[in-house]
CSV table of N, CA and C in Angstrom, one decimal:
chain,number,residue,atom,x,y,z
A,1,MET,N,90.1,89.1,71.9
A,1,MET,CA,89.7,90.0,70.8
A,1,MET,C,88.8,91.1,71.5
A,2,ALA,N,89.1,92.3,71.2
A,2,ALA,CA,88.3,93.4,71.7
A,2,ALA,C,87.0,93.6,70.9
A,3,LEU,N,85.9,93.9,71.6
A,3,LEU,CA,84.6,94.0,70.9
A,3,LEU,C,84.2,95.4,70.8
A,4,TYR,N,83.4,95.7,69.7
A,4,TYR,CA,82.8,97.0,69.5
A,4,TYR,C,81.4,96.8,69.1
A,5,SER,N,80.6,97.8,69.3
A,5,SER,CA,79.2,97.9,68.8
A,5,SER,C,79.1,99.2,68.0
A,6,LEU,N,78.0,99.2,67.2
A,6,LEU,CA,77.8,100.4,66.4
A,6,LEU,C,76.6,101.2,66.9
A,7,TYR,N,76.7,102.5,66.9
A,7,TYR,CA,75.6,103.4,67.2
A,7,TYR,C,75.5,104.5,66.2
A,8,GLN,N,74.3,105.1,66.1
A,8,GLN,CA,74.1,106.2,65.2
A,8,GLN,C,73.9,107.5,65.9
A,9,ASN,N,74.6,108.5,65.5
A,9,ASN,CA,74.5,109.8,66.1
A,9,ASN,C,73.2,110.4,65.8
A,10,LYS,N,72.4,110.7,66.8
A,10,LYS,CA,71.0,111.2,66.6
A,10,LYS,C,70.9,112.7,67.0
A,11,ASN,N,72.1,113.3,67.3
A,11,ASN,CA,72.1,114.7,67.7
A,11,ASN,C,72.1,115.6,66.5
A,12,GLU,N,71.0,116.2,66.2
A,12,GLU,CA,70.8,117.1,65.1
A,12,GLU,C,71.7,118.3,65.1
A,13,LYS,N,72.1,118.7,66.3
A,13,LYS,CA,73.0,119.9,66.4
A,13,LYS,C,74.4,119.6,65.9
A,14,MET,N,74.8,118.3,65.8
A,14,MET,CA,76.1,118.0,65.2
A,14,MET,C,76.0,117.7,63.8
A,15,THR,N,75.9,118.7,63.0
A,15,THR,CA,75.5,118.6,61.6
A,15,THR,C,76.5,117.8,60.8
A,16,GLY,N,77.8,117.8,61.1
A,16,GLY,CA,78.8,117.1,60.3
A,16,GLY,C,78.7,115.6,60.6
A,17,SER,N,78.2,115.2,61.7
A,17,SER,CA,78.2,113.8,62.1
A,17,SER,C,76.8,113.2,62.3
A,18,PHE,N,75.7,114.0,62.2
A,18,PHE,CA,74.4,113.6,62.4
A,18,PHE,C,74.0,112.4,61.5
A,19,GLN,N,73.4,111.4,62.1
A,19,GLN,CA,73.0,110.2,61.4
A,19,GLN,C,74.1,109.3,60.9
A,20,LYS,N,75.4,109.6,61.2
A,20,LYS,CA,76.5,108.7,60.8
A,20,LYS,C,76.6,107.7,61.9
A,21,TRP,N,77.2,106.5,61.5
A,21,TRP,CA,77.4,105.4,62.4
A,21,TRP,C,78.9,105.4,62.9
A,22,TYR,N,79.0,105.1,64.2
A,22,TYR,CA,80.3,105.1,64.9
A,22,TYR,C,80.4,103.8,65.7
A,23,ALA,N,81.7,103.4,65.9
A,23,ALA,CA,82.0,102.3,66.8
A,23,ALA,C,82.2,102.8,68.2
A,24,ARG,N,81.9,101.9,69.2
A,24,ARG,CA,82.2,102.2,70.6
A,24,ARG,C,82.6,100.9,71.2
A,25,PRO,N,83.6,100.9,72.0
A,25,PRO,CA,84.1,99.6,72.6
A,25,PRO,C,83.0,99.0,73.5
A,26,VAL,N,83.0,97.7,73.6
A,26,VAL,CA,82.0,97.0,74.5
A,26,VAL,C,82.8,96.5,75.7
A,27,VAL,N,82.4,96.8,76.9
A,27,VAL,CA,83.0,96.3,78.1
A,27,VAL,C,82.3,95.1,78.4
A,28,THR,N,83.0,93.9,78.5
A,28,THR,CA,82.3,92.7,78.7
A,28,THR,C,82.2,92.3,80.2
A,29,ASP,N,83.1,92.8,81.0
A,29,ASP,CA,83.1,92.5,82.4
A,29,ASP,C,84.1,93.4,83.1
A,30,THR,N,84.2,93.3,84.4
A,30,THR,CA,85.1,94.1,85.2
A,30,THR,C,86.0,93.1,85.9
A,31,LYS,N,87.3,93.5,86.0
A,31,LYS,CA,88.3,92.7,86.7
A,31,LYS,C,88.7,93.5,87.9
A,32,SER,N,88.9,92.8,89.1
A,32,SER,CA,89.2,93.4,90.3
A,32,SER,C,90.7,93.3,90.6
A,33,LEU,N,91.2,93.9,91.7
A,33,LEU,CA,92.5,93.8,92.1
A,33,LEU,C,92.8,92.3,92.5
A,34,THR,N,91.9,91.6,93.0
A,34,THR,CA,92.0,90.2,93.3
A,34,THR,C,92.2,89.4,92.1
A,35,ASP,N,91.4,89.7,91.0
A,35,ASP,CA,91.6,89.0,89.7
A,35,ASP,C,93.0,89.2,89.2
A,36,VAL,N,93.5,90.4,89.3
A,36,VAL,CA,94.9,90.7,88.8
A,36,VAL,C,95.9,89.9,89.6
A,37,ALA,N,95.7,89.8,90.9
A,37,ALA,CA,96.6,89.1,91.8
A,37,ALA,C,96.6,87.6,91.4
A,38,LEU,N,95.4,87.1,91.1
A,38,LEU,CA,95.2,85.6,90.7
A,38,LEU,C,95.9,85.4,89.4
A,39,GLU,N,95.8,86.3,88.5
A,39,GLU,CA,96.4,86.1,87.2
A,39,GLU,C,97.9,86.2,87.3
A,40,ILE,N,98.4,87.1,88.2
A,40,ILE,CA,99.9,87.2,88.4
A,40,ILE,C,100.4,85.9,89.0
A,41,GLN,N,99.6,85.3,90.0
A,41,GLN,CA,100.0,84.0,90.6
A,41,GLN,C,100.1,82.9,89.5
A,42,GLU,N,99.1,82.9,88.6
A,42,GLU,CA,99.1,81.9,87.5
A,42,GLU,C,100.3,82.0,86.6
A,43,ASN,N,100.8,83.3,86.4
A,43,ASN,CA,101.9,83.5,85.4
A,43,ASN,C,103.3,83.6,86.0
A,44,THR,N,103.4,83.6,87.3
A,44,THR,CA,104.7,83.8,88.0
A,44,THR,C,104.8,82.8,89.2
A,45,THR,N,105.9,82.9,89.9
A,45,THR,CA,106.0,82.1,91.1
A,45,THR,C,105.5,82.9,92.4
A,46,ALA,N,105.0,84.1,92.2
A,46,ALA,CA,104.4,84.8,93.3
A,46,ALA,C,103.1,84.2,93.8
A,47,LYS,N,102.9,84.2,95.0
A,47,LYS,CA,101.6,83.8,95.6
A,47,LYS,C,100.5,84.9,95.4
A,48,GLU,N,99.3,84.5,95.3
A,48,GLU,CA,98.2,85.5,95.2
A,48,GLU,C,98.3,86.6,96.3
A,49,ALA,N,98.4,86.1,97.5
A,49,ALA,CA,98.4,87.1,98.6
A,49,ALA,C,99.6,88.1,98.5
A,50,ASP,N,100.8,87.6,98.0
A,50,ASP,CA,101.9,88.5,97.8
A,50,ASP,C,101.6,89.5,96.7
A,51,ALA,N,101.1,89.0,95.6
A,51,ALA,CA,100.8,89.9,94.5
A,51,ALA,C,99.7,90.9,94.9
A,52,TYR,N,98.7,90.5,95.6
A,52,TYR,CA,97.7,91.4,96.1
A,52,TYR,C,98.2,92.4,97.0
A,53,ALA,N,99.1,92.1,97.9
A,53,ALA,CA,99.7,93.0,98.8
A,53,ALA,C,100.5,94.1,98.1
A,54,VAL,N,101.3,93.6,97.1
A,54,VAL,CA,102.1,94.6,96.3
A,54,VAL,C,101.2,95.5,95.5
A,55,LEU,N,100.2,95.0,94.9
A,55,LEU,CA,99.3,95.8,94.1
A,55,LEU,C,98.5,96.8,94.9
A,56,LYS,N,98.0,96.4,96.1
A,56,LYS,CA,97.3,97.2,97.0
A,56,LYS,C,98.2,98.4,97.5
A,57,GLU,N,99.4,98.1,97.8
A,57,GLU,CA,100.4,99.1,98.2
A,57,GLU,C,100.7,100.0,97.1
A,58,MET,N,100.8,99.5,95.8
A,58,MET,CA,101.1,100.3,94.7
A,58,MET,C,100.0,101.3,94.5
A,59,LYS,N,98.7,101.0,94.7
A,59,LYS,CA,97.6,101.9,94.7
A,59,LYS,C,97.8,103.0,95.7
A,60,ASN,N,98.2,102.7,96.9
A,60,ASN,CA,98.4,103.7,97.9
A,60,ASN,C,99.6,104.6,97.6
A,61,VAL,N,100.6,104.1,97.0
A,61,VAL,CA,101.8,104.9,96.6
A,61,VAL,C,101.4,105.8,95.5
A,62,LEU,N,100.6,105.3,94.5
A,62,LEU,CA,100.2,106.2,93.4
A,62,LEU,C,99.4,107.3,93.9
A,63,ILE,N,98.4,107.1,94.8
A,63,ILE,CA,97.6,108.1,95.4
A,63,ILE,C,98.5,109.2,96.1
A,64,LYS,N,99.4,108.7,96.9
A,64,LYS,CA,100.3,109.6,97.6
A,64,LYS,C,101.1,110.5,96.7
A,65,TRP,N,101.7,109.9,95.7
A,65,TRP,CA,102.6,110.6,94.8
A,65,TRP,C,101.8,111.6,93.8
A,66,LEU,N,100.6,111.1,93.4
A,66,LEU,CA,99.8,112.0,92.6
A,66,LEU,C,99.4,113.3,93.4
A,67,LYS,N,99.0,113.1,94.6
A,67,LYS,CA,98.7,114.2,95.5
A,67,LYS,C,99.9,115.2,95.7
A,68,GLN,N,101.1,114.6,95.6
A,68,GLN,CA,102.3,115.5,95.7
A,68,GLN,C,102.7,116.1,94.4
A,69,GLY,N,102.0,115.8,93.3
A,69,GLY,CA,102.3,116.5,92.0
A,69,GLY,C,103.2,115.7,91.1
A,70,TYR,N,103.5,114.4,91.5
A,70,TYR,CA,104.4,113.7,90.6
A,70,TYR,C,103.7,113.1,89.4
A,71,ARG,N,104.4,112.9,88.3
A,71,ARG,CA,104.0,112.0,87.2
A,71,ARG,C,104.7,110.7,87.6
A,72,ILE,N,103.9,109.6,87.5
A,72,ILE,CA,104.4,108.3,87.9
A,72,ILE,C,104.5,107.5,86.6
A,73,LYS,N,105.7,107.1,86.2
A,73,LYS,CA,105.9,106.3,85.0
A,73,LYS,C,106.2,104.8,85.4
A,74,ILE,N,105.4,104.0,84.8
A,74,ILE,CA,105.5,102.5,85.0
A,74,ILE,C,106.0,102.0,83.7
A,75,GLU,N,107.3,101.6,83.6
A,75,GLU,CA,107.9,101.1,82.4
A,75,GLU,C,107.1,100.0,81.8
A,76,GLY,N,106.8,100.0,80.5
A,76,GLY,CA,106.1,99.0,79.8
A,76,GLY,C,104.6,99.2,79.8
A,77,LEU,N,104.1,100.2,80.6
A,77,LEU,CA,102.7,100.4,80.8
A,77,LEU,C,102.4,101.9,80.4
A,78,GLY,N,102.9,102.8,81.1
A,78,GLY,CA,102.7,104.2,80.8
A,78,GLY,C,102.8,105.1,82.0
A,79,SER,N,102.2,106.3,82.0
A,79,SER,CA,102.4,107.2,83.1
A,79,SER,C,101.1,107.7,83.6
A,80,PHE,N,101.0,108.1,84.8
A,80,PHE,CA,99.8,108.7,85.5
A,80,PHE,C,100.2,110.1,86.0
A,81,LYS,N,99.2,111.0,85.9
A,81,LYS,CA,99.4,112.3,86.4
A,81,LYS,C,98.0,112.9,86.7
A,82,LEU,N,98.0,113.9,87.5
A,82,LEU,CA,96.7,114.6,87.8
A,82,LEU,C,96.4,115.6,86.8
A,83,GLY,N,95.1,115.8,86.5
A,83,GLY,CA,94.7,116.9,85.6
A,83,GLY,C,93.5,117.5,86.3
A,84,LEU,N,93.1,118.7,85.9
A,84,LEU,CA,92.0,119.4,86.5
A,84,LEU,C,91.3,120.2,85.4
A,85,ARG,N,90.0,120.6,85.8
A,85,ARG,CA,89.2,121.5,84.9
A,85,ARG,C,88.9,122.7,85.9
A,86,SER,N,89.2,123.9,85.3
A,86,SER,CA,88.9,125.0,86.2
A,86,SER,C,88.2,126.1,85.4
A,87,LYS,N,87.5,127.0,86.1
A,87,LYS,CA,86.8,128.1,85.6
A,87,LYS,C,87.6,129.3,85.8
A,88,GLY,N,87.7,130.2,84.8
A,88,GLY,CA,88.5,131.4,84.8
A,88,GLY,C,88.1,132.4,85.9
A,89,ALA,N,89.0,133.0,86.5
A,89,ALA,CA,88.8,134.1,87.5
A,89,ALA,C,89.2,135.4,86.8
A,90,ASP,N,88.6,136.5,87.2
A,90,ASP,CA,88.9,137.8,86.7
A,90,ASP,C,90.3,138.3,87.1
A,91,SER,N,90.8,137.8,88.2
A,91,SER,CA,92.1,138.2,88.7
A,91,SER,C,92.7,137.1,89.6
A,92,VAL,N,94.0,137.2,89.9
A,92,VAL,CA,94.6,136.2,90.8
A,92,VAL,C,93.9,136.3,92.2
A,93,GLU,N,93.6,137.5,92.6
A,93,GLU,CA,93.0,137.7,93.9
A,93,GLU,C,91.6,137.1,94.0
A,94,LYS,N,90.9,137.1,92.9
A,94,LYS,CA,89.5,136.5,92.9
A,94,LYS,C,89.5,135.0,92.6
A,95,PHE,N,90.6,134.4,92.4
A,95,PHE,CA,90.7,132.9,92.2
A,95,PHE,C,90.5,132.2,93.5
A,96,SER,N,89.6,131.2,93.6
A,96,SER,CA,89.4,130.4,94.8
A,96,SER,C,89.3,129.0,94.3
A,97,VAL,N,90.0,128.1,95.1
A,97,VAL,CA,90.0,126.7,94.8
A,97,VAL,C,88.5,126.2,94.8
A,98,ALA,N,87.7,126.6,95.8
A,98,ALA,CA,86.4,126.1,95.9
A,98,ALA,C,85.5,126.6,94.8
A,99,GLU,N,85.7,127.8,94.3
A,99,GLU,CA,84.9,128.3,93.2
A,99,GLU,C,85.4,128.0,91.8
A,100,ASN,N,86.7,128.0,91.7
A,100,ASN,CA,87.2,127.9,90.3
A,100,ASN,C,87.7,126.5,89.9
A,101,ILE,N,88.1,125.7,90.8
A,101,ILE,CA,88.5,124.3,90.4
A,101,ILE,C,87.3,123.5,90.4
A,102,LYS,N,86.9,123.0,89.2
A,102,LYS,CA,85.6,122.3,89.0
A,102,LYS,C,85.7,120.8,89.1
A,103,SER,N,86.8,120.2,88.7
A,103,SER,CA,87.0,118.7,88.8
A,103,SER,C,88.5,118.4,88.7
A,104,THR,N,88.8,117.2,89.3
A,104,THR,CA,90.1,116.6,89.2
A,104,THR,C,90.0,115.3,88.6
A,105,ARG,N,91.0,114.9,87.8
A,105,ARG,CA,91.0,113.6,87.2
A,105,ARG,C,92.4,113.0,87.1
A,106,VAL,N,92.5,111.7,86.9
A,106,VAL,CA,93.8,111.1,86.7
A,106,VAL,C,93.9,110.9,85.2
A,107,ILE,N,95.0,111.3,84.7
A,107,ILE,CA,95.3,111.1,83.2
A,107,ILE,C,96.3,110.0,83.1
A,108,PHE,N,96.0,109.0,82.3
A,108,PHE,CA,96.9,107.9,82.0
A,108,PHE,C,97.3,108.1,80.6
A,109,THR,N,98.6,108.0,80.3
A,109,THR,CA,99.2,108.1,79.0
A,109,THR,C,100.0,106.8,78.8
A,110,PRO,N,99.5,106.0,77.8
A,110,PRO,CA,100.3,104.7,77.5
A,110,PRO,C,101.7,105.0,77.1
A,111,GLU,N,102.6,104.1,77.4
A,111,GLU,CA,104.0,104.2,77.0
A,111,GLU,C,104.1,104.2,75.5
A,112,VAL,N,105.0,104.9,74.9
A,112,VAL,CA,105.2,104.9,73.4
A,112,VAL,C,106.6,104.5,73.2
A,113,GLU,N,106.8,103.6,72.2
A,113,GLU,CA,108.1,103.1,71.8
A,113,GLU,C,108.2,103.3,70.3
A,114,VAL,N,109.5,103.2,69.8
A,114,VAL,CA,109.8,103.4,68.4
A,114,VAL,C,110.2,102.1,67.8
A,115,ASP,N,109.6,101.6,66.7
A,115,ASP,CA,109.9,100.4,66.0
A,115,ASP,C,111.3,100.6,65.4
A,116,ALA,N,112.3,99.7,65.8
A,116,ALA,CA,113.7,99.8,65.3
A,116,ALA,C,113.8,99.7,63.8
A,117,VAL,N,112.9,99.0,63.2
A,117,VAL,CA,113.0,98.8,61.7
A,117,VAL,C,112.3,99.9,60.9
A,118,THR,N,111.1,100.2,61.3
A,118,THR,CA,110.3,101.2,60.5
A,118,THR,C,110.5,102.6,61.0
A,119,GLY,N,110.9,102.8,62.3
A,119,GLY,CA,111.0,104.1,62.9
A,119,GLY,C,109.7,104.7,63.3
A,120,LYS,N,108.6,103.9,63.2
A,120,LYS,CA,107.3,104.4,63.6
A,120,LYS,C,107.0,104.2,65.1
A,121,ARG,N,106.3,105.2,65.6
A,121,ARG,CA,106.0,105.1,67.1
A,121,ARG,C,104.8,104.2,67.2
A,122,PHE,N,104.7,103.5,68.4
A,122,PHE,CA,103.6,102.6,68.7
A,122,PHE,C,103.4,102.5,70.2
A,123,LYS,N,102.3,102.1,70.6
A,123,LYS,CA,102.0,101.9,72.0
A,123,LYS,C,101.9,100.4,72.3
A,124,PRO,N,102.9,99.8,73.0
A,124,PRO,CA,103.0,98.4,73.2
A,124,PRO,C,101.7,97.9,73.9
A,125,LEU,N,101.1,98.7,74.8
A,125,LEU,CA,99.9,98.2,75.5
A,125,LEU,C,98.8,97.8,74.6
A,126,ILE,N,98.7,98.5,73.5
A,126,ILE,CA,97.5,98.3,72.6
A,126,ILE,C,97.9,97.8,71.2
A,127,ARG,N,99.2,97.5,71.0
A,127,ARG,CA,99.7,97.2,69.7
A,127,ARG,C,99.0,96.0,69.0
A,128,SER,N,98.7,95.0,69.8
A,128,SER,CA,98.2,93.8,69.2
A,128,SER,C,96.6,93.7,69.3
A,129,VAL,N,96.0,94.8,69.6
A,129,VAL,CA,94.5,94.7,69.8
A,129,VAL,C,93.9,94.5,68.4
A,130,ARG,N,93.0,93.6,68.4
A,130,ARG,CA,92.2,93.3,67.2
A,130,ARG,C,90.7,93.5,67.5
A,131,TRP,N,89.9,94.1,66.6
A,131,TRP,CA,88.5,94.4,66.9
A,131,TRP,C,87.6,93.5,66.2
A,132,SER,N,86.5,93.2,66.8
A,132,SER,CA,85.4,92.4,66.2
A,132,SER,C,84.1,93.0,66.6
A,133,ASN,N,83.1,93.0,65.7
A,133,ASN,CA,81.8,93.6,66.0
A,133,ASN,C,81.0,92.6,66.8
A,134,VAL,N,80.5,93.0,68.0
A,134,VAL,CA,79.8,92.2,68.9
A,134,VAL,C,78.5,91.7,68.3
A,135,GLU,N,77.9,92.4,67.4
A,135,GLU,CA,76.7,92.0,66.8
A,135,GLU,C,77.0,90.8,65.8
A,136,SER,N,78.1,90.9,65.1
A,136,SER,CA,78.4,89.8,64.2
A,136,SER,C,78.8,88.5,65.0
A,137,LEU,N,79.4,88.6,66.1
A,137,LEU,CA,79.6,87.5,67.0
A,137,LEU,C,78.3,86.9,67.5
A,138,ALA,N,77.4,87.7,67.8
A,138,ALA,CA,76.0,87.3,68.3
A,138,ALA,C,75.3,86.5,67.2
A,139,ASN,N,75.4,87.1,65.9
A,139,ASN,CA,74.8,86.5,64.8
A,139,ASN,C,75.4,85.1,64.5
A,140,LYS,N,76.8,85.1,64.6
A,140,LYS,CA,77.5,83.9,64.3
A,140,LYS,C,77.1,82.8,65.3
A,141,ASP,N,76.9,83.2,66.6
A,141,ASP,CA,76.5,82.2,67.7
A,141,ASP,C,75.1,81.7,67.4
A,142,ALA,N,74.2,82.6,66.9
A,142,ALA,CA,72.9,82.3,66.6
A,142,ALA,C,72.8,81.3,65.4
A,143,VAL,N,73.6,81.5,64.4
A,143,VAL,CA,73.7,80.6,63.2
A,143,VAL,C,74.2,79.3,63.7
A,144,ASN,N,75.3,79.3,64.5
A,144,ASN,CA,75.8,78.0,65.0
A,144,ASN,C,74.9,77.2,65.8
A,145,ALA,N,74.1,78.0,66.7
A,145,ALA,CA,73.1,77.3,67.5
A,145,ALA,C,72.0,76.7,66.6
A,146,LYS,N,71.6,77.4,65.6
A,146,LYS,CA,70.6,76.9,64.7
A,146,LYS,C,71.1,75.6,64.0
A,147,LYS,N,72.3,75.7,63.5
A,147,LYS,CA,72.9,74.5,62.9
A,147,LYS,C,72.9,73.3,63.8
A,148,ASP,N,73.3,73.6,65.1
A,148,ASP,CA,73.3,72.5,66.1
A,148,ASP,C,71.9,71.9,66.3
A,149,ASP,N,70.8,72.8,66.3
A,149,ASP,CA,69.5,72.3,66.4
A,149,ASP,C,69.0,71.5,65.2
A,150,GLU,N,69.6,71.8,64.1
A,150,GLU,CA,69.2,71.1,62.8
A,150,GLU,C,69.9,69.7,62.7
A,151,THR,N,71.0,69.6,63.4
A,151,THR,CA,71.8,68.4,63.3
A,151,THR,C,71.1,67.2,64.0
A,152,PRO,N,70.8,66.2,63.2
A,152,PRO,CA,70.1,65.0,63.8
A,152,PRO,C,70.9,64.3,64.8
A,153,GLU,N,70.3,63.8,65.8
A,153,GLU,CA,71.1,63.0,66.8
A,153,GLU,C,71.2,61.6,66.3
A,154,PRO,N,72.4,61.0,66.6
A,154,PRO,CA,72.7,59.6,66.1
A,154,PRO,C,71.8,58.6,66.8
């Protein structure tokens, strides 16, 4: 289950959303390439070292191809491409990579499929995500802990 927490917008300059409450995802931990390789080992016949080697090389290939201007599509997952932010130049002659390109980023776009029955588009990667408020889980844990404390021992 994916977790979220609530926060209140305190930016007075954002008049339409000032003091309104919004959800933001809660990141509970970080998984490494090794973790991914171990999970693959548990779910397939591949050894951890083999999965790790393939994933490590996949990273190298993605970097190489992104630098060459490719969009890389991984079926069932989505596609990766480079994006950038640039500052305008007064003319082509005055444009300079050092002065006008401000940042580079990787853009990931999840794969989209169409439901055969309804005809609606969906993203398989996130289709079954369900959200739960992290504060309500903490409160539930506190209530359960209190109930455990109140339960007499035999």
